[in-house]
Short mmCIF file of C-alpha atoms in Angstrom, two decimals:
data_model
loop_
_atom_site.label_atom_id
_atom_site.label_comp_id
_atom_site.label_asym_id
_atom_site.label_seq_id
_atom_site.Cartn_x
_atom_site.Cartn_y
_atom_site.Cartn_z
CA UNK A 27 79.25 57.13 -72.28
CA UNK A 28 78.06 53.41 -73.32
CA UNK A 29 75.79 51.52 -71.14
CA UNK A 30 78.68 48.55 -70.51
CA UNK A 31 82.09 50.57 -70.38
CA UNK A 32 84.54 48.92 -68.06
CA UNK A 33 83.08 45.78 -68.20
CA UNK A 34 85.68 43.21 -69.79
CA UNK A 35 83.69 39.91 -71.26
CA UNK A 36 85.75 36.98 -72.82
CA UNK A 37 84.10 35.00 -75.42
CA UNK A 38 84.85 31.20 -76.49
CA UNK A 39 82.64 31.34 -79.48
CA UNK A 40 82.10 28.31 -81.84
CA UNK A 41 78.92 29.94 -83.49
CA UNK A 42 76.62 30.02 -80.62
CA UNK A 43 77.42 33.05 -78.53
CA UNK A 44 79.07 34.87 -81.11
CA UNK A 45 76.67 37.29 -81.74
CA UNK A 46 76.14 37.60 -78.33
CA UNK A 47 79.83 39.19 -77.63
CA UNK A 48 78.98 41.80 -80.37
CA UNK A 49 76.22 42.42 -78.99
CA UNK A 50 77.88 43.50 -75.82
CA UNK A 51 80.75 45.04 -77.38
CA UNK A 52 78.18 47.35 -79.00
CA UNK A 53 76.84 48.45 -75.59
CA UNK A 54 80.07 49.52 -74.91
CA UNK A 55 81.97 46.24 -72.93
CA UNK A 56 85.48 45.60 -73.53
CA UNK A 57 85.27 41.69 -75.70
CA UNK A 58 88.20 40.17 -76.05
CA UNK A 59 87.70 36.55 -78.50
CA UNK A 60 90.15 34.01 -77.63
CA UNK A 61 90.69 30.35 -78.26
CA UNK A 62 89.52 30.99 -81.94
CA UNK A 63 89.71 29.24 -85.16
CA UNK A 64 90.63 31.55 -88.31
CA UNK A 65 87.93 33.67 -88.99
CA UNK A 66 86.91 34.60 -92.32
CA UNK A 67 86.92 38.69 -93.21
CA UNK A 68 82.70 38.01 -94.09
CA UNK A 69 82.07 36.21 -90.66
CA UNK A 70 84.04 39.17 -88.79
CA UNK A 71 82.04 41.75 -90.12
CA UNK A 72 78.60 39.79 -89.83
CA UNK A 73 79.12 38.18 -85.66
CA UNK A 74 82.57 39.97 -84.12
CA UNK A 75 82.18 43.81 -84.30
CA UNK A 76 83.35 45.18 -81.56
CA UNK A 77 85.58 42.16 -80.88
CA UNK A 78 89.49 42.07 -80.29
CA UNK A 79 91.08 38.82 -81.04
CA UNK A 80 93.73 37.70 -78.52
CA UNK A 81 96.08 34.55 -78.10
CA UNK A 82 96.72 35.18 -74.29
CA UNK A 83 95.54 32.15 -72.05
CA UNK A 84 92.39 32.10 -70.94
CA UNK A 85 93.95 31.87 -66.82
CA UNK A 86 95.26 35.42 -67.46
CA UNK A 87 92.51 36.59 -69.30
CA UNK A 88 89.75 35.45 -66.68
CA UNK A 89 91.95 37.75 -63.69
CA UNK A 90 90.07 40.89 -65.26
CA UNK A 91 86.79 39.09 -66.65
CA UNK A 92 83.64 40.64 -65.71
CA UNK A 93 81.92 38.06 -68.11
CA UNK A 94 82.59 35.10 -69.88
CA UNK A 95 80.52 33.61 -72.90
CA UNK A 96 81.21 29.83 -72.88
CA UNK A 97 80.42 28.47 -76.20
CA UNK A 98 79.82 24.75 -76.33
CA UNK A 99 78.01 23.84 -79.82
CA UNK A 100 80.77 21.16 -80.63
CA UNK A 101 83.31 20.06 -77.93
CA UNK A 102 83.09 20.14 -73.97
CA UNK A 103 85.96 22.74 -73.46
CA UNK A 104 88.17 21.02 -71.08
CA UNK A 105 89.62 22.99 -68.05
CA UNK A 106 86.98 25.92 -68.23
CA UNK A 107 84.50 25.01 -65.80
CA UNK A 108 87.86 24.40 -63.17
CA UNK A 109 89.28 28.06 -64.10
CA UNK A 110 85.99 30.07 -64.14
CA UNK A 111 85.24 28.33 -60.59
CA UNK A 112 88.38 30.60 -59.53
CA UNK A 113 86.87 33.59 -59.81
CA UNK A 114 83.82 33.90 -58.02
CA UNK A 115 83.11 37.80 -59.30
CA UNK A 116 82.73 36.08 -63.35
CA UNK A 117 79.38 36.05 -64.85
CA UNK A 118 80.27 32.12 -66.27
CA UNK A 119 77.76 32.08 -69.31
CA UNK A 120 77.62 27.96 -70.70
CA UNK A 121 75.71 27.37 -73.76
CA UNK A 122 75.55 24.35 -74.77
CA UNK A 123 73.32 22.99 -78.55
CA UNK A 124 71.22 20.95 -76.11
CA UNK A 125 69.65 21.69 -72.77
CA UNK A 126 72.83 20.02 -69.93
CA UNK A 127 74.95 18.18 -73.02
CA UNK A 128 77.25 19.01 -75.72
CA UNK A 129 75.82 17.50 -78.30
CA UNK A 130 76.74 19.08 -81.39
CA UNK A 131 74.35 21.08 -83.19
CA UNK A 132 73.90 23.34 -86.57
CA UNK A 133 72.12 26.24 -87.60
CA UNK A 134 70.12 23.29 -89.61
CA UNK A 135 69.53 21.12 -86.77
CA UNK A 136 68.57 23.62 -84.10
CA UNK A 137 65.86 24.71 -87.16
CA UNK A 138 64.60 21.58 -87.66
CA UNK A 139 64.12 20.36 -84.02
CA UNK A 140 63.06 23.52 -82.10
CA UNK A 141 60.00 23.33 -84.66
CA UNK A 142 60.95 26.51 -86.61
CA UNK A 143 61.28 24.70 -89.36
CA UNK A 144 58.09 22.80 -89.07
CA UNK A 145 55.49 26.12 -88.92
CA UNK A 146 57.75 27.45 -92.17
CA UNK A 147 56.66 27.61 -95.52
CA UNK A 148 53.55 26.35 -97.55
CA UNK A 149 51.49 23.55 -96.12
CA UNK A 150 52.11 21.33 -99.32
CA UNK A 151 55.56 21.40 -100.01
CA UNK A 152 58.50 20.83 -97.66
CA UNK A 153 59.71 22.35 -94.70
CA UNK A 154 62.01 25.94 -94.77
CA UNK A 155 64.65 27.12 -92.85
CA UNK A 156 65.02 30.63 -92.04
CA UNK A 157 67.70 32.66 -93.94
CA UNK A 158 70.95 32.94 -92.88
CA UNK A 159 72.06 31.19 -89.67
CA UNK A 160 69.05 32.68 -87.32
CA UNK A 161 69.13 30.12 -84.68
CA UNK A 162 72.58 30.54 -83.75
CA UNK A 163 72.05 34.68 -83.92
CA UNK A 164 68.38 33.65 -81.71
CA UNK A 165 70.76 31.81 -79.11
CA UNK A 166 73.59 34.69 -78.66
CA UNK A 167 70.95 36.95 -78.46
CA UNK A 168 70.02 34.91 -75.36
CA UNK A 169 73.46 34.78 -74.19
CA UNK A 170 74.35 38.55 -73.96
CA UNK A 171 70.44 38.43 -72.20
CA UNK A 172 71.39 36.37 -69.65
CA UNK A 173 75.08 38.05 -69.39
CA UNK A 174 73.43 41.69 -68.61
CA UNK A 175 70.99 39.66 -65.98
CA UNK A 176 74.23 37.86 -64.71
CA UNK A 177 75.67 41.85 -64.17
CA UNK A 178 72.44 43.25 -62.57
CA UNK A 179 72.06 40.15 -60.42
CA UNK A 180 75.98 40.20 -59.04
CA UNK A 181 75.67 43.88 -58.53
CA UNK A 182 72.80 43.12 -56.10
CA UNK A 183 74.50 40.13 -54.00
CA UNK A 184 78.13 41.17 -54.88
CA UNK A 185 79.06 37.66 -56.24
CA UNK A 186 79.20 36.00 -59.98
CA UNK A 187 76.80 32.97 -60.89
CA UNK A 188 77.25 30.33 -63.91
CA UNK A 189 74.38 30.67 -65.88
CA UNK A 190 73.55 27.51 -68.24
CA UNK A 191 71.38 27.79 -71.88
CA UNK A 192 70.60 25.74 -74.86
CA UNK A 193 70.63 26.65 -78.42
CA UNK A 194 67.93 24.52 -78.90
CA UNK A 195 65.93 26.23 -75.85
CA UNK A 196 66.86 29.86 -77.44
CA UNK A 197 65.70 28.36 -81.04
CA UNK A 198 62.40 27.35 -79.49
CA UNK A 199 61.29 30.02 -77.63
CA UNK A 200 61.40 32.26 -80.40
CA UNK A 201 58.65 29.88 -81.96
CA UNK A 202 56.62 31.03 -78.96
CA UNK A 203 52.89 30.78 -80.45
CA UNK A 204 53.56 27.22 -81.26
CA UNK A 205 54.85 26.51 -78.42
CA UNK A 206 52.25 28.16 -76.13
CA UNK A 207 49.44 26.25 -78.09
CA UNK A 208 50.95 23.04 -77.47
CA UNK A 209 51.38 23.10 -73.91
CA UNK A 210 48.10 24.34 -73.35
CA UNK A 211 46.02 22.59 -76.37
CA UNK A 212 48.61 19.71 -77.29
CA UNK A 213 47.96 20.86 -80.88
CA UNK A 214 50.99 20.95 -83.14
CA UNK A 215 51.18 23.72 -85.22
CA UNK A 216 51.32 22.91 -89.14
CA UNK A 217 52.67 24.99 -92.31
CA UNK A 218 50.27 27.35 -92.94
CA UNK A 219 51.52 29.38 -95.62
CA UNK A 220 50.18 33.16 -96.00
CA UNK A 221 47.74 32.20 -93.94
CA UNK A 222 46.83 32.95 -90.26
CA UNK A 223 44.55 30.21 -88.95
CA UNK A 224 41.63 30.99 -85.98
CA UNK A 225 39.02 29.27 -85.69
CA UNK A 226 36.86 28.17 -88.56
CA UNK A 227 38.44 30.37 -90.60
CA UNK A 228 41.97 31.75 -92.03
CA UNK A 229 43.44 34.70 -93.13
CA UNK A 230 45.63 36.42 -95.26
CA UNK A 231 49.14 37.86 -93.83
CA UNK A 232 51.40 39.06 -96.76
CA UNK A 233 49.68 41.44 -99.68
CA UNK A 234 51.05 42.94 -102.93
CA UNK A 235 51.26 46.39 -102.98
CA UNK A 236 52.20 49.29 -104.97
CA UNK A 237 55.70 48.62 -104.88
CA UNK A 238 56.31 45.49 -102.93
CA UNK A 239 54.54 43.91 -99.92
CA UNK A 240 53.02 44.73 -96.47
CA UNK A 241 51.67 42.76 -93.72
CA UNK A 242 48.33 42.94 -91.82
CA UNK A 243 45.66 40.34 -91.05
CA UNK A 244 42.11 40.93 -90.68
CA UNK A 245 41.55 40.08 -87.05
CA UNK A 246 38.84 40.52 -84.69
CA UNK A 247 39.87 44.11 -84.20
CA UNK A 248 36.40 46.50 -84.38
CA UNK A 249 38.21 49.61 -83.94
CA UNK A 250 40.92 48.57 -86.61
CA UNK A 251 38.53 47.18 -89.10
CA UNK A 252 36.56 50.78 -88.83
CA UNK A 253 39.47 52.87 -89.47
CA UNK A 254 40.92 50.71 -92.58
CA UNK A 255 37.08 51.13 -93.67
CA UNK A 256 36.69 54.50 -93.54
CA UNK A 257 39.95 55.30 -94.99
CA UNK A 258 39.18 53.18 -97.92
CA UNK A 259 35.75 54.74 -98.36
CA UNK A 260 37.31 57.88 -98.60
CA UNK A 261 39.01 56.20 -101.47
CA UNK A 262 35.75 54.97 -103.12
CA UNK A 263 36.92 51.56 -102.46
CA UNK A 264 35.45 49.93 -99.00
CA UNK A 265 32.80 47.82 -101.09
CA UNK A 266 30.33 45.55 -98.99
CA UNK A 267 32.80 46.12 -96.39
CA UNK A 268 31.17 49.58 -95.20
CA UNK A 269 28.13 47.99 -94.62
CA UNK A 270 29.38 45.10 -92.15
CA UNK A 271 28.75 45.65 -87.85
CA UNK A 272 32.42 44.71 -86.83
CA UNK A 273 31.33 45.08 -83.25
CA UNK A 274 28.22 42.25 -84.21
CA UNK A 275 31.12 39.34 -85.86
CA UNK A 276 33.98 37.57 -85.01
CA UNK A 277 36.07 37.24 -87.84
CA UNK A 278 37.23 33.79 -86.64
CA UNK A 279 34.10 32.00 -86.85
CA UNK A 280 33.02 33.75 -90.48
CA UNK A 281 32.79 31.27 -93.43
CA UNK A 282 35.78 31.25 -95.24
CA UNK A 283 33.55 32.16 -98.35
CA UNK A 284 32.72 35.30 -97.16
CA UNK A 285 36.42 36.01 -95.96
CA UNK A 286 38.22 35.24 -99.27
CA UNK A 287 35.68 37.84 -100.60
CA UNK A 288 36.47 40.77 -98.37
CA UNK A 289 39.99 39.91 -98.69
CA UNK A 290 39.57 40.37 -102.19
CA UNK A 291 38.21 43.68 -101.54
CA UNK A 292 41.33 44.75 -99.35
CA UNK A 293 43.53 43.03 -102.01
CA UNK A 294 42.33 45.50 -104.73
CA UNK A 295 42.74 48.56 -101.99
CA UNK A 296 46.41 47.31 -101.12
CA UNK A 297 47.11 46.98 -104.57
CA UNK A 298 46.64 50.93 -105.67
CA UNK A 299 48.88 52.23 -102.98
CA UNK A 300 52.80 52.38 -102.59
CA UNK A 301 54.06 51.07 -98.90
CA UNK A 302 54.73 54.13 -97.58
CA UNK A 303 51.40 55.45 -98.23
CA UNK A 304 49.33 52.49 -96.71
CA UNK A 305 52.11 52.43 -93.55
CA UNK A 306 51.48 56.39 -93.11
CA UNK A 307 47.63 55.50 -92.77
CA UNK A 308 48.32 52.71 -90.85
CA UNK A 309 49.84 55.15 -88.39
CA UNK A 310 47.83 57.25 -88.72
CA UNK A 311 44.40 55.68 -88.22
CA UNK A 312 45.48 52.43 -86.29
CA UNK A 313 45.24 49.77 -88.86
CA UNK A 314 48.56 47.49 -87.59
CA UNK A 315 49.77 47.60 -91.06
CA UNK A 316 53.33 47.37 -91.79
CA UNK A 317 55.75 47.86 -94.70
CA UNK A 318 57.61 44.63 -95.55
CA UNK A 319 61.12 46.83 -96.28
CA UNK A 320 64.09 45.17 -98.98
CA UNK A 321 67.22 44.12 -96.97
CA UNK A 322 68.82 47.17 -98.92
CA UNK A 323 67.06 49.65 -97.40
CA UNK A 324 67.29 48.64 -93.56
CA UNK A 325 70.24 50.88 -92.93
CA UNK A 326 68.14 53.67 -94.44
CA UNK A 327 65.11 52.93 -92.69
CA UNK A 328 63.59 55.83 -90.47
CA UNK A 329 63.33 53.48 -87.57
CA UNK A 330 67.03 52.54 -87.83
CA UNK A 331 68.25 56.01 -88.90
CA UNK A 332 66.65 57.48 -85.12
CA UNK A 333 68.07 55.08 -83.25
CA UNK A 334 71.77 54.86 -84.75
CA UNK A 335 71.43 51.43 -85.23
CA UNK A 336 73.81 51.14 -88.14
CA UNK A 337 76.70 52.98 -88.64
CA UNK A 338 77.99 54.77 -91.84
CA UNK A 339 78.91 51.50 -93.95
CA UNK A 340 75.74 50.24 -93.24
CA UNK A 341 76.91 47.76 -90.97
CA UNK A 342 75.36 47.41 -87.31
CA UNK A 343 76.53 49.92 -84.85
CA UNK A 344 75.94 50.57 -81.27
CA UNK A 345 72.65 49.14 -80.23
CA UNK A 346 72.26 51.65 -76.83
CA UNK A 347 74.69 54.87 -75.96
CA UNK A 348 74.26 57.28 -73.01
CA UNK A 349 73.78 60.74 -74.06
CA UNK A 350 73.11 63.72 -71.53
CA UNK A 351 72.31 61.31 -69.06
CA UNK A 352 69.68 59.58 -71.08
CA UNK A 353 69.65 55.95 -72.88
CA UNK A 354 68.81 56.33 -76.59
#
């Protein structure tokens, strides 16, 4: 049984809560997408699995609704607000580009002013966008959130709630470090590159390997700097870094001198091993190293493979189903 069957949700998507509907479909709700424009077969497959397309007016379809996503990137939607106030059992979802207007907004725009854009990419060139169309996935994400807190909520008090977002809000939030250091520093946070800055001092985030790339910073982690360094040892390979008292420094306030030079050390390490070797030790010892995988092999990935996340054309698949009375 999936975590949402019976639940009926009706979704006015223009882009923004989309994703959100397939997200709920794939937990098992009943999504019906009306008031659409023609969809193309690429944009089906990538935002409304799960979805049925229906003409019927929205008046009948809102007598059954247990949900409905609003979507509200480019045009105010006349006559919604009156019909959804009929029903006071819906879960009214409004998302609007901006936080209380309708504004229109792009996958561009929402990049470039929640400050996504601003932290991307190397410090001397211009700004980057994220790949694909992330801030509109970022914002249904946020939609089908508040939806399932909308359903948890009503079955508590027994009546339906409108629930307002922003795209721009969603896009935002999911710059979180940024934002945190602003309101509580008023520093704004700069293109940095392959580099994570503390301190005095920066480090390294992405590193050739083997076969492609990983991730891992050296942070002010004792325990994790001892167990890269003994593994490495092991390997003949730790350098001047088996002789350093991680418990005695903080990597943030070390010279950036002496950091490009142990870097260099772990550079030379990285660069002997294959990804699944290093993310095996990783595992193993504690290092918070991770494998930076090819978009071809995410359906393949162990991670995705144990939790069914993609079905057998590789395309997303349930996120959650019940099975023996457990949520997996």
């Amino acid at each position: 049984m999936k975590l949402l069957a019976g639940t009926r949700v009706v979704v006015l998507a223009d882009h923004l809560v989309d994703f959100g509907g397939s997200m709920l479909a794939r937990l098992g709700a009943d999504v019906l997408l009306a008031d659409a424009a023609p969809l193309t077969n690429a944009r089906k497959r990538a935002w409304h699995k799960g979805m049925s397309r229906t003409d019927a007016p929205l008046a009948d379809l809102l007598e059954s609704a247990d949900i409905l996503l609003d979507d509200r990137r480019s045009d105010a939607r006349g006559g919604v607000d009156a019909l959804a106030s009929l029903h006071p059992q819906l879960i009214h979802v409004v998302v609007t580009g901006f936080p209380d207007s309708d504004r229109p907004v792009t996958d561009l725009t929402l990049m470039a002013q929640s400050g996504l854009m601003h932290v991307t990419g190397q410090p001397d060139r211009p700004p980057l966008r994220l790949p694909g169309e992330q801030a509109y996935a970022l914002t249904g994400i946020q939609a089908a959130t508040a939806a399932l807190m909308g359903l948890r909520a009503r079955r508590a008090s027994g009546k339906g709630q409108r629930i307002t977002l922003s795209a721009l809000q969603s896009a935002a939030l999911a710059n979180y470090r940024e934002a945190v250091m602003y309101e509580h520093t008023g520093r704004i946070g700069m293109r940095q590159g392959n580099m994570l800055v503390r301190g005095s001092s920066g480090v390294r985030q992405i590193w050739p390997c083997k076969d492609g790339f990983v991730t891992w910073s050296m942070i002010d982690n004792p325990g994790m700097m001892r167990a890269l360094v003994r593994v490495m040892q092991a390997e003949g390979a730790a350098g001047e870094l088996a002789e350093i008292d991680w418990d005695a420094i903080l990597v943030a306030d070390t010279d950036q001198d002496v950091i490009d030079r142990w870097q260099a050390i772990v550079a030379e390490f990285f660069a002997r091993h294959d990804r699944k070797t290093l993310a095996d030790w990783s595992l193993e010892h504690g290092w918070g190293l991770s494998p930076i995988i090819k978009l071809t092999e995410v359906p393949d990935s162990p991670q995705m493979r144990a939790r069914g996340v993609f079905d057998d054309d590789g395309l997303p698949g349930p996120l959650f189903a019940v099975h023996e009375g457990r949520a997996s």
